[in-house]
Coordinates of C-alpha atoms and ligand atoms in Angstrom, one line a residue:
Chain A
M909 CA -53.2 58.9 257.4
T910 CA -53.3 62.4 257.8
P911 CA -50.0 64.5 256.5
I912 CA -49.7 65.8 260.1
E913 CA -49.8 62.7 261.7
F914 CA -46.9 61.7 259.6
T915 CA -44.8 65.0 258.7
P916 CA -41.1 65.3 260.8
S917 CA -42.7 66.7 264.5
L918 CA -40.6 69.4 264.8
L919 CA -42.5 71.3 262.3
V920 CA -45.4 70.1 263.4
D921 CA -45.4 70.6 267.1
R922 CA -44.4 74.3 265.9
R923 CA -47.0 74.7 263.5
A924 CA -49.6 73.1 265.9
T925 CA -48.9 75.5 268.8
R926 CA -48.6 78.6 266.5
P927 CA -51.0 81.1 268.3
P928 CA -53.9 82.9 266.7
P929 CA -52.9 86.4 266.2
V930 CA -54.0 88.2 269.1
P931 CA -56.0 91.4 268.6
R932 CA -54.8 94.9 269.5
R933 CA -55.7 96.7 272.1
S934 CA -55.4 100.0 273.4
T935 CA -53.4 101.5 275.9
A936 CA -56.5 102.4 277.5
G937 CA -58.0 99.4 277.5
I938 CA -54.9 97.4 278.4
L939 CA -54.7 99.5 281.8
F940 CA -57.5 100.0 282.7
G941 CA -59.8 97.0 281.3
D942 CA -61.1 95.7 284.0
L943 CA -60.7 96.4 287.8
T944 CA -57.7 94.1 288.7
S945 CA -56.1 96.1 285.8
A946 CA -57.7 99.5 286.7
L947 CA -56.3 98.9 291.0
L948 CA -52.8 98.1 289.5
T949 CA -52.7 101.3 287.4
I950 CA -53.3 103.6 289.8
V951 CA -51.9 101.8 292.7
T952 CA -48.1 101.9 290.5
G953 CA -49.3 105.5 289.0
G954 CA -49.4 107.0 292.5
L955 CA -46.5 105.1 293.6
I956 CA -44.2 106.4 290.8
L957 CA -45.4 109.7 291.1
L958 CA -45.2 109.5 295.2
A959 CA -41.2 108.8 294.2
A960 CA -40.5 110.3 291.1
P961 CA -39.8 113.8 292.8
A962 CA -37.6 113.0 294.5
I963 CA -35.2 110.7 292.0
A964 CA -36.2 113.3 290.1
K965 CA -34.4 116.3 292.9
W966 CA -31.5 113.8 293.6
A967 CA -30.7 112.7 289.9
I968 CA -31.2 115.6 288.1
I969 CA -32.1 119.3 290.0
D970 CA -29.3 118.7 293.1
A971 CA -27.3 116.9 291.1
V972 CA -23.1 117.9 290.6
W973 CA -22.1 118.0 286.7
T974 CA -18.9 120.1 287.3
T975 CA -15.8 117.3 286.9
G976 CA -12.7 118.5 289.1
N977 CA -14.2 119.3 291.9
P978 CA -14.8 116.4 295.0
S979 CA -16.0 119.0 297.2
A980 CA -18.8 120.4 295.2
C981 CA -20.2 116.8 296.1
Q982 CA -20.7 117.1 299.8
Q983 CA -24.3 117.7 299.3
A984 CA -27.7 115.4 299.0
G985 CA -27.4 114.9 294.8
A986 CA -25.9 112.8 292.5
C987 CA -22.3 113.2 291.8
W988 CA -22.3 112.5 288.3
A989 CA -19.0 114.5 288.0
F990 CA -17.6 111.4 289.9
I991 CA -18.4 109.3 287.1
A992 CA -16.8 111.8 284.6
D993 CA -13.6 111.9 286.5
K994 CA -13.2 108.5 286.7
L995 CA -14.7 107.3 284.2
R996 CA -11.3 106.0 282.6
F997 CA -10.2 104.0 286.1
I998 CA -14.3 102.4 285.8
L999 CA -14.0 101.4 282.0
F1000 CA -10.0 100.0 282.0
G1001 CA -8.9 99.7 285.3
V1002 CA -5.3 100.3 286.5
Y1003 CA -4.3 99.4 282.8
P1004 CA -1.1 101.6 282.0
P1005 CA -2.8 105.3 281.7
E1006 CA -0.4 106.0 278.6
Q1007 CA -2.0 102.9 277.0
Q1008 CA -5.4 102.8 277.6
W1009 CA -6.1 102.8 273.8
R1010 CA -5.6 99.5 273.9
P1011 CA -8.2 98.5 275.7
L1012 CA -10.4 100.6 273.9
V1013 CA -10.0 98.9 270.6
V1014 CA -11.0 96.3 272.3
I1015 CA -14.0 97.3 273.0
G1016 CA -14.5 98.7 269.6
L1017 CA -13.2 94.7 268.7
V1018 CA -15.7 93.4 270.6
L1019 CA -18.6 96.0 269.1
L1020 CA -16.8 94.4 265.3
G1021 CA -17.7 90.8 266.7
V1022 CA -21.1 91.7 267.4
L1023 CA -21.9 93.3 264.1
M1024 CA -20.6 90.4 262.2
T1025 CA -22.9 87.9 264.8
L1026 CA -25.4 90.3 263.4
A1027 CA -24.6 89.2 259.3
P1028 CA -26.5 85.4 258.6
A1029 CA -23.9 85.4 255.7
L1030 CA -21.3 85.1 258.1
W1031 CA -22.8 82.5 260.1
G1032 CA -21.4 78.4 260.4
R1033 CA -17.6 78.6 260.4
R1034 CA -16.5 82.1 259.1
L1035 CA -18.2 83.1 262.1
I1036 CA -16.8 80.9 264.9
I1037 CA -12.9 81.5 262.7
G1038 CA -13.7 85.5 263.2
W1039 CA -14.6 84.9 267.0
T1040 CA -11.3 83.0 267.4
V1041 CA -9.3 85.6 265.6
L1042 CA -10.8 88.5 267.1
V1043 CA -9.9 86.8 270.5
A1044 CA -6.9 86.5 270.0
V1045 CA -5.8 90.0 268.1
M1046 CA -7.9 91.4 271.8
L1047 CA -5.6 89.7 274.0
A1048 CA -2.1 90.1 272.0
L1049 CA -3.5 93.9 271.9
M1050 CA -4.0 93.9 276.3
W1051 CA -0.4 91.7 276.6
G1052 CA 1.6 93.8 274.8
G1053 CA 5.1 92.6 274.8
F1054 CA 5.7 93.0 270.4
L1055 CA 6.0 95.4 268.1
G1056 CA 7.1 97.9 269.9
L1057 CA 3.7 97.7 272.5
S1058 CA 5.0 97.1 275.7
F1059 CA 4.4 94.3 278.5
V1060 CA 1.2 94.7 280.2
P1061 CA 0.3 91.8 282.7
T1062 CA -3.2 90.9 283.4
S1063 CA -2.5 91.9 287.4
R1064 CA -2.8 95.8 285.5
W1065 CA -5.8 94.5 283.1
G1066 CA -9.7 95.8 284.2
G1067 CA -12.3 97.3 283.5
L1068 CA -14.9 96.7 281.1
P1069 CA -12.1 94.9 278.4
V1070 CA -12.1 92.1 281.3
T1071 CA -15.5 91.8 281.7
L1072 CA -15.9 91.6 278.3
L1073 CA -13.2 89.3 277.6
L1074 CA -14.2 87.2 280.6
A1075 CA -18.2 86.3 279.2
V1076 CA -16.4 86.2 275.4
V1077 CA -14.3 83.7 276.4
S1078 CA -16.1 81.3 279.0
L1079 CA -19.0 81.3 276.8
G1080 CA -16.8 80.4 274.0
L1081 CA -14.0 77.7 275.8
G1082 CA -17.3 76.7 276.9
F1083 CA -19.7 75.5 274.5
P1084 CA -17.4 72.9 272.9
F1085 CA -17.1 71.2 276.3
A1086 CA -21.2 71.5 276.7
V1087 CA -22.0 70.5 273.3
L1088 CA -19.6 67.0 274.1
L1089 CA -21.2 66.9 278.0
A1090 CA -24.6 66.6 276.6
L1091 CA -23.4 63.5 273.8
G1092 CA -21.4 62.0 276.6
R1093 CA -24.9 62.4 278.6
R1094 CA -26.7 60.6 275.9
S1095 CA -23.8 58.2 275.2
A1096 CA -24.2 54.5 274.7
W1097 CA -21.4 53.6 276.6
P1098 CA -22.0 53.7 280.3
V1099 CA -18.5 55.1 281.4
T1100 CA -18.9 58.0 279.0
R1101 CA -22.3 58.6 280.6
F1102 CA -21.4 58.4 284.0
L1103 CA -18.2 60.9 283.5
S1104 CA -20.3 63.2 282.2
V1105 CA -23.7 63.3 284.5
F1106 CA -20.9 63.4 287.2
T1107 CA -19.1 66.2 286.0
I1108 CA -22.3 68.3 285.3
E1109 CA -24.3 67.8 288.3
I1110 CA -21.0 68.3 290.9
V1111 CA -20.4 71.8 288.6
R1112 CA -24.3 72.6 288.7
G1113 CA -24.5 71.6 292.2
L1114 CA -21.4 74.3 293.6
P1115 CA -22.2 77.7 293.6
L1116 CA -19.8 80.1 291.1
V1117 CA -18.2 81.6 293.6
G1118 CA -16.7 78.7 295.5
L1119 CA -15.9 77.5 292.0
L1120 CA -13.7 80.6 291.7
F1121 CA -12.3 80.4 295.0
V1122 CA -11.5 76.1 294.1
A1123 CA -9.9 78.1 290.7
S1124 CA -8.3 81.1 292.5
I1125 CA -7.2 79.4 295.5
L1126 CA -6.9 75.4 295.5
L1127 CA -5.2 74.9 292.0
P1128 CA -2.0 76.2 293.0
L1129 CA -1.7 74.8 296.2
L1130 CA -2.5 71.2 293.9
L1131 CA -0.7 71.4 291.2
P1132 CA 3.7 71.8 291.6
A1133 CA 5.0 74.8 292.7
D1134 CA 6.5 75.4 289.3
W1135 CA 3.6 75.4 287.2
T1136 CA 2.2 79.4 287.9
I1137 CA -1.3 79.6 286.0
D1138 CA -2.2 83.3 285.9
K1139 CA -4.8 84.0 288.0
L1140 CA -6.9 85.2 285.2
G1141 CA -6.3 82.2 283.6
R1142 CA -7.6 80.6 286.4
T1143 CA -10.8 82.5 286.8
V1144 CA -11.5 81.8 282.3
A1145 CA -11.4 78.1 283.2
A1146 CA -13.0 78.3 286.4
L1147 CA -16.3 80.3 284.3
T1148 CA -16.0 78.1 281.4
V1149 CA -16.3 75.1 283.3
F1150 CA -19.5 76.6 285.0
A1151 CA -20.5 78.0 281.8
A1152 CA -20.0 74.4 279.8
A1153 CA -22.3 72.4 282.8
Y1154 CA -25.2 74.7 282.4
L1155 CA -24.7 75.1 278.5
A1156 CA -24.2 71.2 278.5
E1157 CA -28.0 71.2 280.2
V1158 CA -29.6 73.4 277.3
V1159 CA -27.7 71.5 274.5
R1160 CA -28.9 68.0 275.8
G1161 CA -32.6 69.5 275.6
G1162 CA -32.2 71.1 272.2
L1163 CA -30.2 67.5 271.2
Q1164 CA -33.6 65.3 272.6
G1165 CA -35.9 67.9 270.4
V1166 CA -34.3 66.2 267.4
P1167 CA -35.6 63.0 265.4
V1168 CA -33.6 60.3 265.5
G1169 CA -34.6 59.9 261.8
Q1170 CA -31.6 62.8 261.4
Q1171 CA -29.4 60.8 262.8
E1172 CA -30.5 57.3 260.7
A1173 CA -30.6 59.6 257.7
A1174 CA -27.1 60.8 258.0
R1175 CA -25.7 57.5 259.0
A1176 CA -27.4 55.2 256.1
L1177 CA -26.1 58.5 253.6
G1178 CA -22.6 57.6 255.0
I1179 CA -22.0 60.9 256.6
P1180 CA -19.2 60.4 259.5
Y1181 CA -20.6 60.8 263.1
W1182 CA -18.8 63.6 264.1
K1183 CA -19.6 65.4 260.5
T1184 CA -23.9 64.6 261.6
V1185 CA -22.8 65.7 264.8
C1186 CA -22.1 69.4 263.7
Y1187 CA -23.8 70.1 260.3
I1188 CA -27.2 67.6 260.9
V1189 CA -27.7 67.4 264.9
L1190 CA -26.1 70.3 266.1
P1191 CA -27.7 73.2 263.6
Q1192 CA -31.7 71.7 264.6
A1193 CA -30.5 71.5 268.3
I1194 CA -29.6 74.8 268.7
Q1195 CA -32.7 76.4 266.9
K1196 CA -34.8 74.7 269.4
V1197 CA -33.2 76.0 272.6
I1198 CA -32.1 79.7 271.7
P1199 CA -34.0 80.9 274.1
P1200 CA -32.7 79.0 277.1
L1201 CA -29.2 79.2 275.2
T1202 CA -29.4 83.2 275.5
N1203 CA -30.7 82.9 278.9
T1204 CA -27.4 81.5 280.0
A1205 CA -25.2 83.8 277.9
I1206 CA -27.5 86.8 279.9
I1207 CA -26.4 85.2 283.3
M1208 CA -22.4 84.3 282.5
V1209 CA -22.3 88.2 281.2
K1210 CA -23.9 89.1 284.7
N1211 CA -21.5 85.8 287.1
T1212 CA -18.2 87.5 285.4
S1213 CA -18.9 90.3 288.6
L1214 CA -18.1 87.3 290.7
V1215 CA -14.6 87.4 289.9
M1216 CA -14.2 90.7 292.0
I1217 CA -14.6 88.1 294.9
V1218 CA -11.0 86.8 293.4
G1219 CA -9.1 89.7 293.1
V1220 CA -9.7 90.1 289.2
F1221 CA -10.4 93.4 288.6
D1222 CA -13.2 93.9 285.9
M1223 CA -15.8 96.4 285.2
L1224 CA -17.9 96.3 288.6
G1225 CA -14.3 95.8 290.8
A1226 CA -12.9 98.7 289.0
G1227 CA -16.1 100.6 290.1
R1228 CA -16.1 99.5 293.6
S1229 CA -12.6 100.6 294.1
A1230 CA -12.9 104.2 292.2
A1231 CA -15.5 104.8 295.1
T1232 CA -12.5 104.2 297.8
D1233 CA -11.1 107.1 297.0
P1234 CA -10.7 109.6 299.8
A1235 CA -10.8 112.7 297.6
W1236 CA -15.0 112.2 297.4
P1237 CA -17.8 111.2 299.4
A1238 CA -18.7 107.5 298.7
P1239 CA -20.8 107.9 295.8
Y1240 CA -21.5 104.5 295.7
P1241 CA -25.0 104.5 294.2
E1242 CA -23.6 106.8 291.3
I1243 CA -21.4 103.7 291.0
Y1244 CA -23.9 101.3 290.9
L1245 CA -26.1 103.0 288.3
F1246 CA -24.0 103.7 285.7
V1247 CA -22.3 100.0 286.2
A1248 CA -25.6 98.4 285.9
S1249 CA -26.8 100.4 283.1
I1250 CA -23.9 99.1 281.0
Y1251 CA -24.3 95.3 281.8
F1252 CA -27.9 96.2 281.1
V1253 CA -27.2 97.6 277.8
I1254 CA -25.2 94.3 276.9
C1255 CA -27.9 91.9 278.1
Y1256 CA -31.0 93.5 276.6
G1257 CA -28.8 93.5 273.7
I1258 CA -28.2 89.5 273.7
S1259 CA -32.1 89.4 274.4
R1260 CA -33.0 91.3 271.7
Y1261 CA -30.6 89.3 269.3
S1262 CA -31.9 86.2 270.5
L1263 CA -35.9 87.3 269.7
W1264 CA -34.6 88.6 266.2
L1265 CA -33.3 84.8 265.5
E1266 CA -36.0 82.9 267.1
R1267 CA -38.4 84.9 264.3
R1268 CA -36.5 84.2 262.1
V1269 CA -36.2 80.5 262.3
R1270 CA -39.8 80.3 262.2
E1271 CA -39.8 82.4 259.0
K1272 CA -37.4 80.1 257.2
D1273 CA -40.0 76.9 258.5
Y1274 CA -43.2 78.9 257.5
Q1275 CA -42.6 81.1 254.6
Chain B
M145 CA -34.5 28.7 251.8
T146 CA -33.5 27.3 248.9
T147 CA -33.2 30.0 246.6
A148 CA -30.0 31.1 248.6
H149 CA -28.1 27.7 247.7
R150 CA -29.4 28.1 244.8
L151 CA -28.4 31.8 243.8
Q152 CA -24.9 31.2 245.9
D153 CA -23.6 29.0 242.8
A154 CA -23.2 32.3 241.1
P155 CA -21.8 35.0 244.0
D156 CA -20.8 37.9 241.5
N157 CA -24.5 38.1 240.4
T158 CA -25.5 38.4 243.8
A159 CA -26.7 41.8 245.6
V160 CA -27.3 41.4 248.7
L161 CA -27.0 37.8 250.2
I162 CA -28.7 37.3 254.1
E163 CA -28.0 34.1 255.5
D164 CA -30.0 32.7 258.4
V165 CA -30.1 36.0 259.6
H166 CA -31.6 36.5 263.5
K167 CA -31.5 39.9 265.2
W168 CA -32.9 40.2 269.1
F169 CA -34.0 43.4 270.7
G170 CA -33.1 42.7 274.2
E171 CA -35.7 39.2 274.6
Y172 CA -37.4 40.2 271.8
Q173 CA -36.7 37.8 269.2
A174 CA -37.3 40.2 265.7
L175 CA -36.2 38.4 263.0
K176 CA -35.6 34.8 263.2
G177 CA -33.0 32.4 260.7
I178 CA -33.8 34.3 257.3
D179 CA -32.6 33.6 254.3
L180 CA -32.7 35.6 251.1
A181 CA -30.6 36.5 248.2
I182 CA -30.8 39.1 245.6
R183 CA -29.6 39.1 242.3
R184 CA -28.0 42.8 240.5
G185 CA -30.8 44.3 239.1
E186 CA -33.6 41.9 240.8
R187 CA -37.0 44.5 242.8
I188 CA -37.8 42.0 245.8
V189 CA -41.2 43.4 247.3
I190 CA -41.4 42.5 251.6
C191 CA -44.4 42.8 252.6
G192 CA -46.3 41.6 256.0
P193 CA -48.3 42.1 258.8
S194 CA -47.7 45.8 261.4
G195 CA -44.3 44.5 263.9
S196 CA -43.3 41.0 261.1
G197 CA -39.8 42.4 261.2
K198 CA -40.1 43.9 257.9
S199 CA -37.5 47.4 258.7
T200 CA -35.3 45.6 261.2
L201 CA -34.4 43.4 258.0
I202 CA -33.6 45.9 255.6
R203 CA -32.3 47.9 258.5
C204 CA -29.8 45.3 258.7
V205 CA -28.8 45.3 255.2
N206 CA -27.1 49.2 256.1
R207 CA -26.0 48.2 259.5
L208 CA -29.0 50.4 261.2
E209 CA -29.5 47.6 263.1
A210 CA -26.9 44.8 263.7
H211 CA -27.7 41.7 263.6
Q212 CA -26.1 38.7 265.9
R213 CA -26.3 35.7 264.0
G214 CA -25.8 35.1 260.3
R215 CA -24.3 36.8 257.8
I216 CA -25.7 39.8 255.7
T217 CA -23.2 40.1 252.6
V218 CA -23.5 43.2 250.2
N219 CA -22.0 42.9 247.1
G220 CA -19.6 40.5 248.2
V221 CA -18.8 42.8 251.4
E222 CA -19.5 40.7 255.2
L223 CA -21.4 43.0 257.5
T224 CA -19.4 42.5 260.3
G225 CA -19.0 45.3 263.2
N226 CA -15.4 46.0 261.2
L227 CA -16.5 50.1 260.0
R228 CA -14.2 49.9 257.2
N229 CA -17.2 47.4 255.6
I230 CA -20.0 49.1 257.1
D231 CA -18.5 52.4 255.1
A232 CA -18.3 50.3 252.0
V233 CA -21.6 49.0 252.5
R234 CA -23.6 52.4 252.6
R235 CA -21.7 53.7 249.5
E236 CA -24.0 51.1 247.8
V237 CA -26.9 51.0 249.4
G238 CA -29.2 54.1 249.7
M239 CA -32.2 54.1 251.6
V240 CA -35.7 56.2 251.7
F241 CA -37.7 55.9 254.9
Q242 CA -41.4 56.2 255.4
Q243 CA -41.0 59.7 257.6
F244 CA -38.7 61.2 254.8
N245 CA -36.0 62.4 257.3
L246 CA -34.7 65.4 254.9
F247 CA -33.2 67.8 256.9
P248 CA -35.4 70.9 258.2
H249 CA -33.0 73.0 258.4
L250 CA -31.6 72.9 254.9
S251 CA -32.8 74.1 251.2
V252 CA -34.0 70.7 249.4
L253 CA -31.0 71.6 247.6
E254 CA -28.8 71.2 250.0
N255 CA -30.3 68.1 250.9
C256 CA -29.0 66.2 248.1
V257 CA -25.6 68.7 247.8
T258 CA -24.2 68.7 251.7
P259 CA -24.5 64.5 252.3
L260 CA -21.7 64.7 249.0
V261 CA -19.8 66.9 250.7
L262 CA -20.2 65.3 254.1
A263 CA -19.9 61.4 253.1
R264 CA -17.4 62.2 249.8
G265 CA -15.9 65.3 250.5
T266 CA -17.1 66.1 246.7
P267 CA -16.6 69.3 245.7
R268 CA -19.3 71.7 246.2
A269 CA -19.8 72.6 241.9
E270 CA -19.7 69.1 240.9
A271 CA -22.3 68.2 244.1
V272 CA -24.6 71.2 242.7
A273 CA -24.8 69.7 239.4
K274 CA -25.0 66.3 240.8
A275 CA -28.2 67.5 243.1
R276 CA -29.8 69.6 240.1
H277 CA -29.4 66.3 237.7
F278 CA -31.1 64.4 240.3
L279 CA -34.1 67.0 241.5
T280 CA -34.7 66.8 238.1
R281 CA -35.2 63.0 237.5
V282 CA -37.6 62.8 240.2
R283 CA -39.3 66.2 238.2
I284 CA -38.9 68.6 240.8
P285 CA -35.9 71.0 239.7
E286 CA -38.0 74.0 240.5
Q287 CA -38.4 73.2 244.2
A288 CA -34.5 73.0 244.6
D289 CA -34.4 76.6 246.7
K290 CA -37.3 76.1 249.4
F291 CA -37.1 74.4 253.0
P292 CA -38.4 70.9 253.6
G293 CA -41.4 72.0 255.7
Q294 CA -42.8 74.2 252.5
L295 CA -43.3 71.3 250.2
S296 CA -46.1 68.6 250.2
G297 CA -45.4 64.9 251.5
G298 CA -45.1 63.4 248.1
Q299 CA -42.7 65.9 247.2
Q300 CA -40.8 65.6 249.9
Q301 CA -40.3 61.7 249.6
R302 CA -39.0 62.6 246.1
V303 CA -36.5 64.7 247.5
A304 CA -35.6 62.1 249.8
I305 CA -35.1 59.3 247.1
A306 CA -32.9 62.2 244.8
R307 CA -30.8 62.9 248.3
A308 CA -30.1 59.1 248.4
L309 CA -29.5 58.5 244.4
C310 CA -26.9 61.2 244.7
M311 CA -25.0 58.9 246.5
Q312 CA -25.1 57.1 243.2
P313 CA -26.0 53.7 245.3
S314 CA -26.3 50.5 243.3
I315 CA -28.6 48.9 245.9
M316 CA -31.8 51.1 247.2
L317 CA -33.6 50.2 250.1
F318 CA -37.3 51.7 250.8
D319 CA -39.1 51.5 254.0
E320 CA -43.0 51.9 253.3
P321 CA -41.9 55.0 250.8
T322 CA -45.1 56.1 250.6
S323 CA -47.1 54.9 254.0
A324 CA -47.2 58.4 255.4
L325 CA -48.3 60.4 251.9
D326 CA -51.7 61.5 251.5
P327 CA -53.7 59.1 249.1
E328 CA -53.3 61.7 246.0
M329 CA -49.7 61.4 246.8
V330 CA -48.8 57.9 246.6
K331 CA -48.8 58.4 242.8
E332 CA -46.2 60.3 242.1
V333 CA -43.8 58.8 244.4
L334 CA -44.8 54.9 243.3
D335 CA -43.9 56.6 239.7
T336 CA -40.7 58.1 240.8
M337 CA -39.9 54.2 241.7
V338 CA -41.1 52.8 238.7
A339 CA -39.1 54.9 236.8
L340 CA -36.1 54.0 238.8
A341 CA -36.6 50.3 238.4
D342 CA -36.9 50.8 234.3
D343 CA -33.2 51.8 234.8
G344 CA -32.5 48.8 236.0
M345 CA -31.7 50.1 239.9
T346 CA -31.4 47.2 242.7
M347 CA -34.3 47.7 245.0
I348 CA -35.9 46.3 248.2
V349 CA -38.8 48.1 249.0
V350 CA -41.3 47.2 252.0
T351 CA -44.6 48.3 250.6
H352 CA -48.4 47.4 250.4
E353 CA -48.9 49.1 247.8
M354 CA -49.9 45.6 246.0
G355 CA -49.9 47.8 242.8
F356 CA -46.3 48.0 242.5
A357 CA -45.5 44.7 243.6
R358 CA -47.7 43.4 240.6
R359 CA -46.0 45.7 238.0
V360 CA -42.5 46.4 239.2
A361 CA -41.3 43.1 241.7
D362 CA -39.7 40.3 240.2
R363 CA -40.8 38.4 243.3
V364 CA -42.3 39.1 246.6
V365 CA -41.8 38.2 249.7
F366 CA -43.9 38.1 252.5
M367 CA -42.7 37.8 256.4
D368 CA -44.7 37.6 259.7
H369 CA -42.9 36.8 263.2
G370 CA -39.8 37.1 261.7
K371 CA -39.6 35.1 259.4
I372 CA -39.7 34.8 255.7
V373 CA -43.2 32.7 255.1
E374 CA -43.3 32.6 251.8
S375 CA -41.3 34.1 248.5
A376 CA -42.8 33.9 245.0
V377 CA -43.1 35.8 241.3
P378 CA -46.0 38.3 241.8
D379 CA -48.3 36.6 239.7
E380 CA -48.7 33.0 241.8
F381 CA -47.8 34.8 244.8
F382 CA -51.4 36.9 244.1
S383 CA -53.0 33.9 242.1
H384 CA -52.1 31.2 244.0
P385 CA -50.7 32.3 247.6
R386 CA -49.7 29.0 249.0
N387 CA -50.0 29.6 253.2
E388 CA -52.3 30.4 255.3
R389 CA -51.8 33.2 256.5
T390 CA -50.6 34.8 253.3
K391 CA -54.0 34.2 252.0
A392 CA -55.3 35.6 255.1
F393 CA -53.1 38.8 255.2
L394 CA -54.1 39.5 251.3
R395 CA -57.6 39.5 251.9
Q396 CA -57.2 42.0 253.8
I397 CA -55.2 44.2 252.1
L398 CA -57.1 43.6 248.9
H399 CA -60.5 44.6 250.4
Ligands
ADP443 N1 -35.2 49.7 268.2 C1 -36.2 48.5 269.1 N2 -36.6 48.2 270.0 C2 -36.8 47.4 270.5 N3 -37.9 46.8 269.2 C3 -38.6 47.1 268.8 C4 -37.2 48.1 268.0 N4 -37.1 47.7 266.6 C5 -38.2 47.5 266.6 N5 -38.9 46.1 268.0 C6 -39.9 45.3 267.4 O1 -39.2 44.7 266.6 C7 -40.3 44.1 266.1 C8 -40.5 43.7 264.5 O2 -40.0 45.1 264.3 P1 -40.1 46.0 262.7 O3 -38.9 45.1 262.2 O4 -40.3 47.5 262.8 O5 -41.7 45.7 262.1 P2 -42.7 46.2 260.7 O6 -41.5 46.7 260.2 O7 -42.6 44.8 260.0 O8 -43.5 46.6 261.2 C9 -41.5 44.6 266.3 O9 -42.0 44.0 267.6 C10 -40.5 45.9 266.9 O10 -41.6 46.1 268.4
MG444 MG1 -41.6 49.1 259.2

């Protein structure tokens, strides 16, 4: 009858597996502590030293920085001038140039949303409402057609706002579906269970590219002719379904970690099923799967770049299209590096955020 | 059993009426014709060997398990598939579990407040006041802002009792409330339960704490293999057990 044996298992597991503090090793110890480390350090260091001069020469010494002169870029160095000249096109695509303050504000609103998400005081319903309002404002701003804002069809949207909107909306809409699918998969009713498993496995079995083609080409053929759904809308639908299937499996893993006693206590107290799910079970389930949840979010951010294939103009699409300008000597490496660095900033940010979240959850249990 | 029929004569005085209840888990029969009537304000202790169906029986009283044959009536409401009846019964019946089942992601105070808000729609301020009142009654008002994981087992179980009491039930079910506790914490939980009994709460307690049974119980019920084998007032139960299995069980547990 030790107390450990009977404490709610979720606390015990973590306590038991809490690693002992690792003594800090010196940098030299890490690099040259044993023979393998020393060899690896020497080999890697050598490779870096070999490559460094060439990279520095290309990226800095021979690089062209002065803007407005494509012909200067004919030599061997990196053509950063091109990025500077095409920055607006890469960021905003073919959005009407005189209206590009609107997508700029949208990027600002996404940053505002990120700030909201960082504030624990806002977590819960307020955060959900906040993001919903923000996304609605973003879409309204992009579309226009009211208050003197000119109407801009989605076919002219492009660049970073499209990438951000696709990621935020597909993850945001995908999550509630994911919860339903995960609950369905654990349901006592065979029909619900079958439908959930079927949906999850079909979607996960298809490559995203296939799903995007189905949404953009097949769907219009299947639907009545007068049902014109916007191409961007169809793309969002495909991404949402894809995100939902992957998130569903993550959520299911979290649900499995919540002891049945939690639901029983809620039932005994008379808390209705859906409130139990939202306020008792899901918060615990999600806390347990923060790492894989983040992983899926990062993958979805990067997956949005595939929409280029069905002709939606995201940031990568805008960048590639900018590089086809015949005035410039095909500066693809520069473009890819630039776009990649923006993706990196976003994904690294999400990753750090998740680490911080995990630490918070752990501290609450141990204080 | 005869007690059931005798009490049926005064139904408005009956809190829980269990009549010929059978329960199967697949092929396995866990309850084999249980008859038990519990008066308002009565304290019943149920004991018996592990696997004899004690938990199953009290979980049927608030429909955490559904019985398949017989009748269970709580404060005049019969438990069937009818969701409204189930809700009505759960309003009347509070439950305390062996594993506490506190919500680990909520503070002690929120463990008491949240169910009031979610199940009853109680305004927050009122729910907080109620929660503080009952946390004081189980004598841990100072732990209100901690999380369950930071409390001892005894404290957690007292929070669980406070959480159930916040819903102001007229009947309380306890399923081995002290079995998961270190010996030195058993007393604080039992004391809380004794205080509750002194206030006149109707209680059905599954426990092997025979000291508690002697002191508090109006009746001790002994179960074995899904049946009630013996039912008597504590004095008689402990000094003159009639059934052989009861005797064997008591010999085991009192040593
Ligand atoms: N959910 C369940 N599914 C299958 N069998 C169960 C379930 N719950 C209890 N049982 C079985 O029913 C019998 C009685 O269990 P229980 O009421 O928990 O006994 P007790 O509380 O007296 O130890 C046991 O044999 C147990 O294995
Ligand atoms: Mg039991």
